[in-house]
Amino acid sequence: MNIYVLVKRTFDTEEKIVVSGGKIQEDGAEFIINPYDEYAIEEAIQVRDAQGGEVTVLTLGGEDAEKQLRTALAMGADKAVLINIEDDLEEVDQFAAAFIISEYLKDKNPDLILAGNVAIDGGSGQVGPRLAELLGINYVTTITNLEIDGTTVTIKRDVEGDTEVLETSLPLLVTAQQGLNEPRYPSLPGIMKAKKKPLEEVELDDLDIDEDDVEAKIETIEIYLPPKKEAGKVLAGDLADQVRELVELLHSEAKVI
Amino acid sequence: MSKKVLVLGEAREGALRNVSYEAIAAAKTISGGGEVVSVLLGDSVKDLAGELVKFGADRVITVEHPHLKQYTSDGYGQAILAVIEQESPEAIVFGHTALGKDLSPKIASKLQIGLVSDVTSIEGEGDDAVYIRPIYSGKAFEKVKVKNGIQFITIRPNNIAPLVKDDSKTGDVTSLSVDITSLRTIIKEVVRKSSEGVDLSEAKVVIAGGRGVKSEEGFKPLQELANVLGGAVGASRGACDADYCDYSLQIGQTGKVVTPDLYIAAGISGAIQHLAGMSNSKIIVAINKDPEANIFKVADYGIVGDLFEVIPMLTEEFKKLKVNA
Ligand SMILES: Cc1cc2nc3c(=O)[nH]c(=O)nc-3n(C[C@@H](O)[C@H](O)[C@H](O)COP(=O)(O)OP(=O)(O)OC[C@H]3O[C@@H](n4cnc5c(N)ncnc54)[C@H](O)[C@@H]3O)c2cc1C
Ligand SMILES: Cc1cc2nc3c(=O)[nH]c(=O)nc-3n(C[C@H](O)[C@H](O)[C@H](O)COP(=O)(O)OP(=O)(O)OC[C@H]3O[C@@H](n4cnc5c(N)ncnc54)[C@H](O)[C@@H]3O)c2cc1C
């Protein structure tokens, strides 16, 4: 089976966000594989181990993303692709990201593509379904279980807490939800092997994409931090009095009850 | 310039979800005095159309088909694209719900347009509309403009207030017949796990429990408080991992994002990944034994104490308040 996994490099979840000059400050920040993409990688490896085939991890980004690709290879992916756009494009929206990835994948005949259901930084959840539409294949989002039997695929997906059980077929794109699996940590031998696994790097020119074809449709005009919350009121005194005071405050001051 | 705005209404178990009305309010702003057209898709949805008009839609288009009884991206995609083709809207609004998240990128991709997802507020109107959305799990916000073409957004539930209902308002309800074919996904079964009653992502009040709740049994007093306040129960991942409750209740970076008017966190330490799911709530109350717990840093009001004492007392006080009101 020919399996692709979309991997996005994102800020570490613990990282504090600093805005300067209208941009999120990246210097010195720790970067990780988007947590949902880790589920996607793990699932891809399990499918390959059960069905045979090859797992290719793919990132659209810059040189720095090689680190996350190597981590995915160390987990057990077979090959990596970096579509390096940092010298060509300033702004990349979800339309552009999906289009560029689709141009790379259109003649690769993937049987199964896995992505995260959302990136914890950009947070739109668009890239997976957009890509499937461009490739003309079906997609299922926020999956928590995947079973493949020939070309028949049975899936459980999370729908706001409910579980939907559905059937579809390959080729298919799925996006991972928490609960799909427990992503493995790269093993030491895995890390050693990953250094020698193939990592292909392509640029827009190699894909015959003109910069005008991928001009962003939307534009970020400002980034800012939420207003700093004033220190809250920690109540004091007898517990029964605190409870009465809290109810009174919620009713009269905050007016939420 | 005023715009014609198409809004997707969403029903759940035969009733419209609140986000449908919120989307109409958003559409009104974007329309800048233009027309707001609501769309309802399903196997039998005509009876719900009147409510959309009362909440501000100028007209309603329904598409009814047996294949639309359950949501599939193919079925709903074909239906909404047919409506878009008929109406040529200049803007489109969906809810950022499970359905909206799944469907909107497909439509945007098909139409080769931009999509601003998970909008929490709108500044300006008409062509000058600027969309505000949280990024980095709510740790920052961005203002986004659509450069050209159709303005397509999804709005996060519970953030944009619906318009005041006008029972006397009337509007056209028309139906469009669409041939829904070749669905690639077959829904076999839907297992309902979410707690009865109030939907967590739309609840005005959320009572969330963490590892401090200590057991499945320990969630009972939280449910009682939620019942009194007409709210929903949520949880930290700590509580879900410990099997005190189902993962469907998890709030946070890898769970649900909620923005209720009132969020009560009981026995939750306030890890950054938890805050990602609730820090934009209007009022946050923390109940925790540990005065140093991080949750107090984001709380508007805090009680340092044992949740098993505090929660039942709160329930009683709120009951009294309701009786007196
Ligand atoms: C030079 C450069 C400039 C950029 N400028 C912008 C900008 O101005 N605004 C902006 O929002 N983003 C920008 N990006 C990031 C952009 O490429 C995002 O990846 C894209 O917009 C995805 O949006 P999202 O974060 O909402 O992801 P989502 O749609 O939420 O991601 C869902 C899933 O799609 C897959 N995916 C998403 N992005 C990628 C990717 N890049 N590579 C591989 N898989 C992916 C992952 O599996 C992910 O879990 C830039 C990137 C580069 C390299
Ligand atoms: C990639 C990643 C994603 C994650 N995503 C999420 C997510 O989506 N949501 C999430 O919640 N977490 C998430 N986490 C986990 C998060 O880091 C924390 O581990 C988790 O939130 C802790 O849960 P907790 O607050 O219930 O437990 P603890 O941190 O153990 O806190 C329990 C609290 O209860 C208090 N307590 C104990 N007994 C009582 C009592 N009788 N009365 C009052 N207070 C009491 C204690 O003082 C303590 O503060 C994620 C972590 C990672 C690495």
XYZ file of C-alpha atoms and ligand atoms in Angstrom:
688
model
C 0.000 0.000 0.000
C 1.194 3.467 -0.938
C 0.687 5.596 2.176
C 1.379 9.307 2.645
C 1.275 11.243 5.910
C 1.021 15.033 6.068
C 3.212 16.358 8.831
C 3.255 19.948 10.016
C 5.993 21.454 12.127
C 4.421 23.430 14.976
C 5.299 25.244 18.180
C 5.726 23.047 21.222
C 2.479 22.994 23.164
C 4.203 24.335 26.284
C 5.727 27.273 24.444
C 4.781 30.784 25.528
C 3.710 32.978 22.643
C 5.462 36.301 22.145
C 4.351 38.788 19.499
C 6.796 41.364 18.231
C 6.647 43.469 15.095
C 3.214 42.006 14.349
C 4.597 38.471 14.148
C 4.822 35.474 16.432
C 8.412 35.360 17.678
C 9.979 32.043 16.678
C 13.550 32.561 17.874
C 14.526 30.070 20.510
C 11.139 28.385 20.491
C 10.930 24.589 20.572
C 9.215 22.968 17.615
C 7.468 19.615 17.453
C 5.413 17.517 15.073
C 1.815 18.695 15.314
C 0.396 16.310 17.984
C -2.459 15.074 15.757
C 0.034 14.291 12.998
C 1.808 11.935 15.413
C -1.367 9.852 15.557
C -1.427 9.914 11.748
C 2.178 8.705 11.524
C 1.588 5.937 14.065
C -1.513 4.730 12.238
C 0.303 4.763 8.904
C 3.090 2.603 10.333
C 0.576 0.139 11.777
C -1.307 -0.105 8.464
C 1.933 -0.679 6.584
C 3.091 -3.335 9.044
C -0.232 -5.157 8.646
C -0.734 -4.711 4.898
C 2.717 -4.142 3.467
C 3.754 -1.115 1.447
C 5.521 2.110 2.149
C 4.973 5.173 4.338
C 6.100 8.564 3.048
C 5.904 11.589 5.333
C 5.458 14.941 3.646
C 5.926 18.474 4.901
C 5.388 21.812 3.250
C 7.673 24.308 4.885
C 11.258 25.383 5.184
C 14.663 23.814 5.837
C 13.991 23.714 9.597
C 11.226 21.147 9.111
C 13.818 18.492 8.274
C 14.113 17.819 11.989
C 10.439 16.836 12.326
C 10.670 14.703 9.175
C 13.675 12.853 10.629
C 11.691 12.237 13.811
C 8.888 10.708 11.723
C 11.441 8.545 9.911
C 12.832 7.483 13.276
C 9.346 6.435 14.363
C 9.297 4.124 11.364
C 8.262 5.966 8.211
C 10.206 4.854 5.120
C 10.738 8.065 3.166
C 10.302 11.791 3.576
C 9.509 14.677 1.267
C 10.130 18.316 2.047
C 8.397 20.748 -0.257
C 10.593 23.701 0.488
C 8.851 26.980 -0.242
C 10.619 29.357 2.088
C 12.545 31.116 -0.663
C 9.589 31.370 -3.027
C 6.597 32.405 -0.967
C 5.947 34.918 1.788
C 2.371 34.051 2.550
C 0.897 30.588 2.360
C -2.771 30.136 3.226
C -4.623 26.824 3.388
C -5.703 27.116 -0.242
C -2.086 27.455 -1.326
C -0.788 24.764 1.034
C -3.331 22.200 -0.192
C -2.767 23.144 -3.827
C 0.999 22.742 -3.650
C 0.711 19.404 -1.851
C -1.841 18.194 -4.411
C 0.471 19.094 -7.290
C 3.153 16.937 -5.707
C 0.792 14.006 -5.011
C -1.294 14.024 -8.190
C 0.862 11.487 -10.061
C 1.926 9.460 -6.986
C -1.270 7.384 -6.787
C -1.565 7.236 -3.002
C -3.924 4.576 -1.646
C -4.192 6.205 1.740
C -3.318 9.699 2.959
C -3.307 10.500 6.663
C -3.261 13.978 8.187
C -3.972 15.577 11.536
C -7.495 16.868 11.993
C -6.171 20.291 12.938
C -2.846 22.051 13.376
C -2.537 23.431 16.894
C -1.027 26.694 15.622
C -2.971 27.732 12.505
C -5.953 25.792 13.722
C -8.169 25.777 10.636
C -8.458 22.045 9.978
C -8.702 22.777 6.259
C -5.672 21.209 4.625
C -6.788 17.548 4.716
C -10.277 17.919 3.195
C -9.077 20.574 0.731
C -6.374 18.233 -0.516
C -8.766 15.287 -0.886
C -11.100 17.444 -2.963
C -8.222 18.551 -5.210
C -7.133 14.946 -5.711
C -10.734 13.846 -6.305
C -10.674 11.272 -3.508
C -13.007 10.771 -0.547
C -12.076 11.891 2.972
C -13.161 11.208 6.544
C -12.205 13.586 9.360
C -11.538 13.112 13.097
C -11.181 9.341 12.977
C -10.597 7.229 16.097
C -10.405 3.795 14.469
C -9.408 2.504 11.042
C -9.801 -1.002 9.594
C -8.821 -1.865 6.060
C -9.949 -5.045 4.330
C -8.930 -5.091 0.673
C -10.237 -1.773 -0.604
C -13.065 -1.643 1.954
C -12.429 0.683 4.859
C -14.398 0.718 8.105
C -13.949 3.784 10.238
C -15.057 5.124 13.573
C -15.072 8.897 13.764
C -15.631 11.294 16.611
C -18.513 13.681 16.028
C -18.645 16.074 18.948
C -18.446 13.184 21.383
C -20.679 10.768 19.500
C -19.112 7.950 17.513
C -20.055 7.466 13.888
C -19.326 4.096 12.303
C -19.002 4.257 8.548
C -17.832 2.380 5.533
C -15.959 3.692 2.530
C -13.195 2.586 0.203
C -9.662 3.333 -0.938
C -8.200 5.635 -2.153
C -8.991 7.748 0.866
C -7.759 10.620 3.009
C -8.380 10.516 6.754
C -7.618 12.991 9.519
C -6.621 11.775 12.963
C -8.347 12.513 16.241
C -7.028 11.831 19.715
C -7.853 8.241 20.686
C -6.798 6.731 17.341
C -3.694 5.128 18.874
C -0.737 5.756 21.184
C 2.076 7.226 19.079
C 5.378 5.444 19.684
C 8.568 7.209 20.659
C 11.456 6.891 18.212
C 13.805 4.118 19.352
C 17.578 4.587 19.381
C 18.113 2.187 16.453
C 15.216 3.964 14.751
C 16.992 7.294 15.147
C 20.206 5.824 13.711
C 18.362 4.316 10.742
C 16.442 7.529 10.101
C 19.670 9.343 9.263
C 20.111 7.152 6.204
C 16.521 7.077 5.011
C 15.774 9.069 1.855
C 14.607 12.659 2.250
C 13.622 14.249 -1.026
C 13.517 18.026 -1.293
C 11.469 19.763 -3.975
C 10.699 23.387 -4.757
C 7.870 25.105 -6.595
C 9.876 25.021 -9.851
C 10.146 21.230 -9.675
C 6.356 21.061 -9.473
C 5.872 23.529 -12.344
C 3.990 25.850 -10.040
C 4.018 29.545 -10.749
C 3.963 31.879 -7.757
C 0.790 33.461 -9.155
C -1.002 30.096 -9.027
C -0.630 30.008 -5.278
C -1.320 33.580 -4.296
C -3.036 33.443 -0.908
C -6.796 34.091 -0.907
C -6.862 35.363 2.653
C -4.448 37.571 4.488
C -3.503 38.047 8.127
C -3.438 41.745 8.866
C -2.704 41.656 12.564
C -1.627 39.224 15.273
C -2.088 40.090 18.934
C -2.197 38.524 22.353
C -5.444 38.274 24.312
C -5.811 41.045 26.870
C -4.046 40.070 30.064
C -6.526 38.909 32.613
C -6.493 40.808 35.870
C -5.784 38.648 38.853
C -9.002 37.012 39.947
C -10.606 37.257 43.318
C -9.773 34.361 45.622
C -12.454 34.329 48.277
C -11.727 34.040 51.979
C -13.530 33.317 55.204
C -15.855 30.572 56.290
C -16.491 28.115 53.430
C -20.274 28.542 53.582
C -19.825 32.318 53.359
C -17.455 31.932 50.424
C -20.009 29.868 48.558
C -22.759 32.417 49.223
C -20.449 35.245 48.163
C -19.521 33.408 44.957
C -23.150 32.875 43.995
C -23.870 36.530 44.712
C -20.868 37.654 42.616
C -21.839 35.441 39.687
C -25.370 36.749 39.872
C -24.862 40.475 40.512
C -21.317 41.336 39.445
C -20.536 38.946 36.582
C -24.212 38.553 35.688
C -23.718 35.110 34.186
C -26.396 33.404 36.289
C -21.228 47.380 -1.050
C -24.003 45.285 0.401
C -23.723 41.550 -0.032
C -25.924 38.526 -0.425
C -24.879 36.074 2.296
C -25.711 32.373 2.402
C -25.943 30.746 5.839
C -26.049 27.029 6.529
C -28.543 26.182 9.273
C -27.867 23.087 11.322
C -30.391 20.822 12.974
C -29.707 18.148 15.561
C -32.350 15.627 16.498
C -35.104 17.658 14.904
C -34.236 21.018 16.433
C -32.097 23.860 15.133
C -28.785 24.348 16.869
C -28.107 27.766 18.349
C -25.142 28.259 16.065
C -27.630 28.527 13.171
C -28.966 31.763 14.674
C -25.500 33.003 15.551
C -24.480 32.446 11.930
C -27.433 34.554 10.770
C -26.262 37.380 13.044
C -22.739 37.090 11.589
C -24.197 37.076 8.092
C -26.194 40.233 8.816
C -22.963 42.011 9.737
C -21.135 40.790 6.658
C -24.089 41.608 4.405
C -23.839 45.325 5.220
C -27.543 45.744 4.566
C -27.735 43.049 1.888
C -29.750 39.861 1.906
C -29.324 36.930 4.295
C -30.431 33.589 2.874
C -30.528 30.566 5.167
C -30.155 27.048 3.830
C -31.473 23.899 5.474
C -30.475 20.431 4.303
C -32.041 17.166 5.455
C -34.723 14.615 4.755
C -37.453 16.668 6.405
C -36.518 20.170 7.501
C -39.163 22.538 6.078
C -40.898 22.927 9.432
C -37.781 24.479 10.921
C -37.512 27.247 8.310
C -39.826 29.675 10.106
C -37.512 29.884 13.114
C -34.625 30.997 10.911
C -36.739 33.850 9.544
C -37.712 34.949 13.058
C -34.027 35.053 13.949
C -33.217 37.323 11.024
C -32.988 35.350 7.767
C -34.639 37.179 4.866
C -35.471 33.938 3.126
C -34.882 30.220 3.499
C -34.040 27.591 0.916
C -34.547 23.962 1.825
C -33.108 20.946 0.074
C -34.826 17.723 1.117
C -33.690 14.281 0.056
C -33.604 10.859 1.744
C -29.819 10.824 1.270
C -29.551 13.972 3.386
C -31.033 12.351 6.499
C -27.496 11.821 7.738
C -24.588 14.084 7.033
C -22.020 12.952 4.494
C -19.607 15.355 2.846
C -20.655 14.091 -0.589
C -24.406 14.450 0.010
C -24.282 17.801 1.764
C -21.596 18.985 -0.642
C -23.756 18.341 -3.680
C -26.756 20.021 -2.048
C -24.964 23.174 -0.886
C -23.102 23.555 -4.178
C -26.426 23.449 -6.030
C -27.734 26.227 -3.787
C -24.551 28.257 -4.264
C -24.865 27.878 -8.011
C -28.468 29.059 -7.956
C -27.863 31.989 -5.603
C -24.325 33.194 -6.437
C -23.762 34.501 -2.900
C -20.971 36.974 -2.143
C -20.383 35.503 1.302
C -21.054 32.177 3.049
C -21.266 31.404 6.780
C -21.203 27.937 8.382
C -20.935 27.022 12.055
C -17.515 25.740 13.138
C -19.168 22.514 14.280
C -18.230 18.920 13.452
C -20.338 19.287 10.311
C -19.089 22.737 9.376
C -15.438 21.790 9.933
C -15.819 18.721 7.751
C -17.772 20.329 4.921
C -16.410 23.884 4.595
C -12.899 23.046 3.294
C -14.380 20.794 0.612
C -16.650 23.582 -0.629
C -13.872 26.187 -0.461
C -11.562 23.869 -2.380
C -14.198 23.157 -5.023
C -14.885 26.875 -5.497
C -11.151 27.688 -5.319
C -11.718 30.316 -2.658
C -10.281 31.225 0.714
C -11.894 30.147 3.971
C -11.536 31.786 7.356
C -12.208 29.070 9.941
C -13.253 29.335 13.579
C -14.099 33.037 13.652
C -15.000 34.404 17.097
C -15.848 37.980 16.161
C -16.220 40.310 13.208
C -15.106 43.936 12.912
C -16.524 46.262 10.296
C -19.078 45.142 7.753
C -19.643 44.542 4.054
C -16.409 44.736 2.074
C -14.519 46.016 5.106
C -15.304 43.010 7.260
C -12.310 41.773 9.250
C -12.470 38.377 10.905
C -10.924 37.636 14.286
C -9.938 34.090 15.128
C -7.864 32.425 17.838
C -4.547 30.840 16.855
C -1.984 28.838 18.823
C -4.814 27.204 20.787
C -6.179 30.536 21.956
C -2.815 31.884 23.103
C -3.025 34.569 20.401
C -5.519 36.051 17.960
C -5.277 37.047 14.327
C -7.268 39.463 12.217
C -7.876 38.121 8.745
C -9.207 39.709 5.573
C -10.436 37.936 2.489
C -8.435 39.402 -0.392
C -10.979 38.836 -3.126
C -13.784 36.547 -4.166
C -16.462 35.041 -1.950
C -16.055 35.714 1.780
C -16.378 32.273 3.349
C -16.163 31.853 7.113
C -17.074 29.386 9.838
C -17.998 30.780 13.253
C -17.192 29.239 16.615
C -20.384 28.463 18.566
C -21.242 30.651 21.556
C -19.238 33.719 20.507
C -21.418 35.812 18.216
C -24.745 36.758 19.786
C -27.879 35.870 17.826
C -30.270 38.668 16.858
C -33.335 39.235 18.987
C -36.115 36.932 17.853
C -38.946 38.680 16.028
C -42.049 36.483 16.061
C -43.863 38.682 13.570
C -41.172 38.513 10.879
C -42.025 36.632 7.695
C -39.948 35.540 4.726
C -40.091 33.279 1.700
C -39.356 29.595 2.132
C -38.564 27.837 -1.123
C -37.307 24.378 -1.855
C -34.686 23.335 -4.331
C -34.648 19.847 -5.707
C -31.180 18.360 -6.032
C -30.214 14.948 -7.317
C -27.955 13.448 -4.654
C -25.914 10.610 -6.143
C -22.898 8.378 -5.680
C -22.174 8.841 -1.998
C -18.763 7.381 -1.226
C -19.406 7.060 2.501
C -22.099 4.910 4.088
C -22.969 5.673 7.704
C -23.566 2.357 9.462
C -24.333 3.504 12.945
C -24.150 6.490 15.263
C -23.309 5.701 18.865
C -24.483 8.553 21.067
C -22.074 9.061 23.918
C -22.447 12.729 24.682
C -24.354 13.368 27.875
C -28.073 13.847 27.573
C -29.363 17.339 27.282
C -26.997 20.205 26.828
C -24.350 20.047 24.119
C -20.950 20.757 25.656
C -19.664 23.011 22.872
C -22.801 25.164 22.946
C -23.462 25.157 26.693
C -23.686 28.526 28.474
C -22.462 26.917 31.685
C -19.798 24.207 31.900
C -18.901 22.378 35.116
C -15.578 20.656 34.504
C -13.919 18.080 36.711
C -10.307 16.958 36.829
C -8.239 14.311 38.509
C -9.300 15.875 41.816
C -12.766 14.393 41.261
C -11.093 11.046 41.993
C -13.669 8.616 40.519
C -16.566 8.167 38.148
C -18.811 8.491 41.179
C -17.136 11.805 41.971
C -18.628 13.373 38.829
C -22.180 12.994 40.210
C -22.189 16.198 42.298
C -20.848 18.048 39.225
C -23.718 16.697 37.110
C -26.201 17.809 39.782
C -24.803 21.330 39.722
C -24.892 21.323 35.916
C -28.533 20.236 35.995
C -29.480 23.078 38.316
C -27.736 25.612 36.062
C -28.868 24.098 32.769
C -25.250 23.451 31.897
C -23.057 20.608 30.693
C -20.316 18.600 32.397
C -16.796 18.647 30.983
C -13.458 17.217 32.077
C -9.700 17.534 31.947
C -7.608 14.951 30.172
C -6.355 13.907 33.594
C -9.893 12.803 34.481
C -10.429 11.102 31.103
C -7.094 9.280 31.244
C -7.986 8.010 34.699
C -11.265 6.631 33.287
C -13.474 8.791 35.496
C -15.365 9.874 32.408
C -15.588 9.496 28.651
C -13.122 11.234 26.322
C -16.078 12.958 24.695
C -16.045 15.280 27.728
C -12.406 16.290 27.401
C -11.746 19.998 27.127
C -8.444 21.374 25.923
C -5.968 21.423 23.160
C -6.685 17.842 22.123
C -10.310 17.940 23.222
C -13.149 20.358 22.815
C -12.815 24.102 22.812
C -15.545 25.760 24.827
C -16.410 29.395 25.472
C -19.348 29.380 27.884
C -20.499 32.355 29.959
C -19.510 30.447 33.090
C -16.805 27.781 33.412
C -16.378 26.113 36.788
C -13.161 24.089 37.054
C -13.207 21.676 39.986
C -10.110 19.670 40.876
C -8.298 20.788 37.724
C -4.733 22.068 38.058
C -4.845 24.294 34.972
C -2.214 22.811 32.649
C -1.556 24.914 29.578
C -3.157 22.247 27.348
C -6.323 22.432 29.405
C -6.379 26.231 29.310
C -6.227 26.031 25.515
C -9.774 24.683 25.570
C -11.420 27.067 28.008
C -9.388 30.220 28.647
C -11.657 32.327 26.441
C -14.685 31.563 28.605
C -16.410 34.705 29.850
C -16.186 33.962 33.592
C -13.964 31.274 35.082
C -14.376 29.914 38.584
C -11.705 27.673 40.098
C -12.264 25.297 42.982
C -9.068 23.618 44.097
C -7.453 22.426 47.322
C -4.095 23.804 46.301
C -3.872 27.616 46.537
C -0.835 27.514 44.208
C -2.702 25.707 41.405
C -2.190 27.341 38.024
C -5.943 27.439 37.376
C -6.235 30.355 39.837
C -4.127 32.470 37.442
C -6.878 32.459 34.835
C -9.825 32.373 37.225
C -12.068 35.375 37.845
C -13.165 33.905 41.154
C -11.556 31.196 43.191
C -12.361 29.113 46.211
C -9.528 27.250 47.883
C -11.158 24.147 49.261
C -12.367 20.606 48.852
C -14.604 20.312 45.812
C -16.682 17.614 47.510
C -17.685 20.198 50.110
C -17.925 23.213 47.839
C -19.850 21.812 44.864
C -22.875 20.505 46.840
C -23.040 23.802 48.748
C -22.978 25.690 45.453
C -25.777 23.521 44.111
C -27.916 24.360 47.142
C -27.196 28.101 46.892
C -28.046 28.178 43.187
C -31.279 26.285 43.893
C -32.235 28.981 46.411
C -31.372 31.680 43.881
C -33.561 30.036 41.242
C -36.479 29.760 43.680
C -36.215 33.412 44.641
C -35.849 34.598 41.051
C 7.173 30.324 4.114
C 5.881 29.997 4.795
C 4.943 30.989 4.994
C 3.751 30.722 5.621
N 2.843 31.703 5.803
C 1.674 31.442 6.408
C 0.701 32.476 6.597
O 0.901 33.617 6.189
N -0.469 32.155 7.232
C -0.717 30.879 7.668
O -1.773 30.625 8.218
N 0.185 29.899 7.500
C 1.364 30.145 6.886
N 2.267 29.155 6.725
C 1.902 27.844 7.134
C 1.017 27.231 6.097
O 1.743 26.590 5.115
C 0.141 26.282 6.828
O 0.773 25.051 6.885
C -1.205 26.085 6.206
O -1.818 27.327 6.045
C -2.008 25.154 7.093
O -2.982 25.818 7.821
P -3.369 25.378 9.287
O -2.287 25.723 10.195
O -4.709 25.955 9.507
O -3.419 23.787 9.222
P -4.648 22.780 9.328
O -5.451 22.828 8.099
O -5.339 22.955 10.639
O -3.807 21.419 9.354
C -4.453 20.163 9.339
C -3.476 19.092 8.927
O -3.038 19.326 7.599
C -1.678 18.942 7.474
N -0.875 20.130 7.183
C -1.168 21.424 7.416
N -0.178 22.208 7.017
C 0.779 21.407 6.531
C 2.072 21.615 5.981
N 2.567 22.844 5.873
N 2.795 20.537 5.578
C 2.309 19.289 5.693
N 1.100 19.030 6.207
C 0.344 20.074 6.632
C -1.271 18.347 8.809
O -1.502 16.962 8.778
C -2.219 19.029 9.763
O -2.437 18.292 10.942
C 3.483 29.416 6.079
C 4.416 28.416 5.874
C 5.604 28.695 5.250
C 6.594 27.597 5.066
C 0.188 17.155 23.694
C -0.642 17.221 24.939
C -2.002 17.501 24.818
C -2.811 17.588 25.951
N -4.140 17.899 25.800
C -4.900 18.095 26.905
C -6.271 18.498 26.772
O -6.817 18.627 25.671
N -6.975 18.718 27.906
C -6.440 18.576 29.153
O -7.150 18.826 30.140
N -5.163 18.182 29.296
C -4.387 17.922 28.205
N -3.101 17.502 28.374
C -2.665 17.084 29.725
C -2.267 18.219 30.637
O -0.910 18.521 30.410
C -2.481 17.820 32.113
O -1.760 16.635 32.372
C -3.948 17.593 32.517
O -4.743 18.672 32.094
C -4.043 17.431 34.011
O -5.366 17.136 34.400
P -5.887 17.586 35.840
O -5.779 19.045 36.006
O -7.249 17.006 35.995
O -4.952 16.761 36.820
P -3.785 17.256 37.889
O -2.825 18.089 37.164
O -3.390 16.050 38.557
O -4.627 18.206 38.835
C -5.555 17.769 39.787
C -5.907 18.962 40.657
O -6.964 18.628 41.538
C -6.730 19.252 42.771
N -7.491 18.477 43.781
C -7.266 17.216 44.194
N -8.222 16.844 45.061
C -9.078 17.886 45.199
C -10.254 18.106 45.943
N -10.774 17.160 46.761
N -10.861 19.312 45.874
C -10.336 20.295 45.059
N -9.232 20.124 44.321
C -8.604 18.934 44.390
C -5.241 19.221 42.939
O -4.810 20.256 43.837
C -4.761 19.459 41.517
O -4.568 20.846 41.262
C -2.266 17.390 27.245
C -0.901 17.116 27.364
C -0.099 17.029 26.240
C 1.368 16.763 26.421
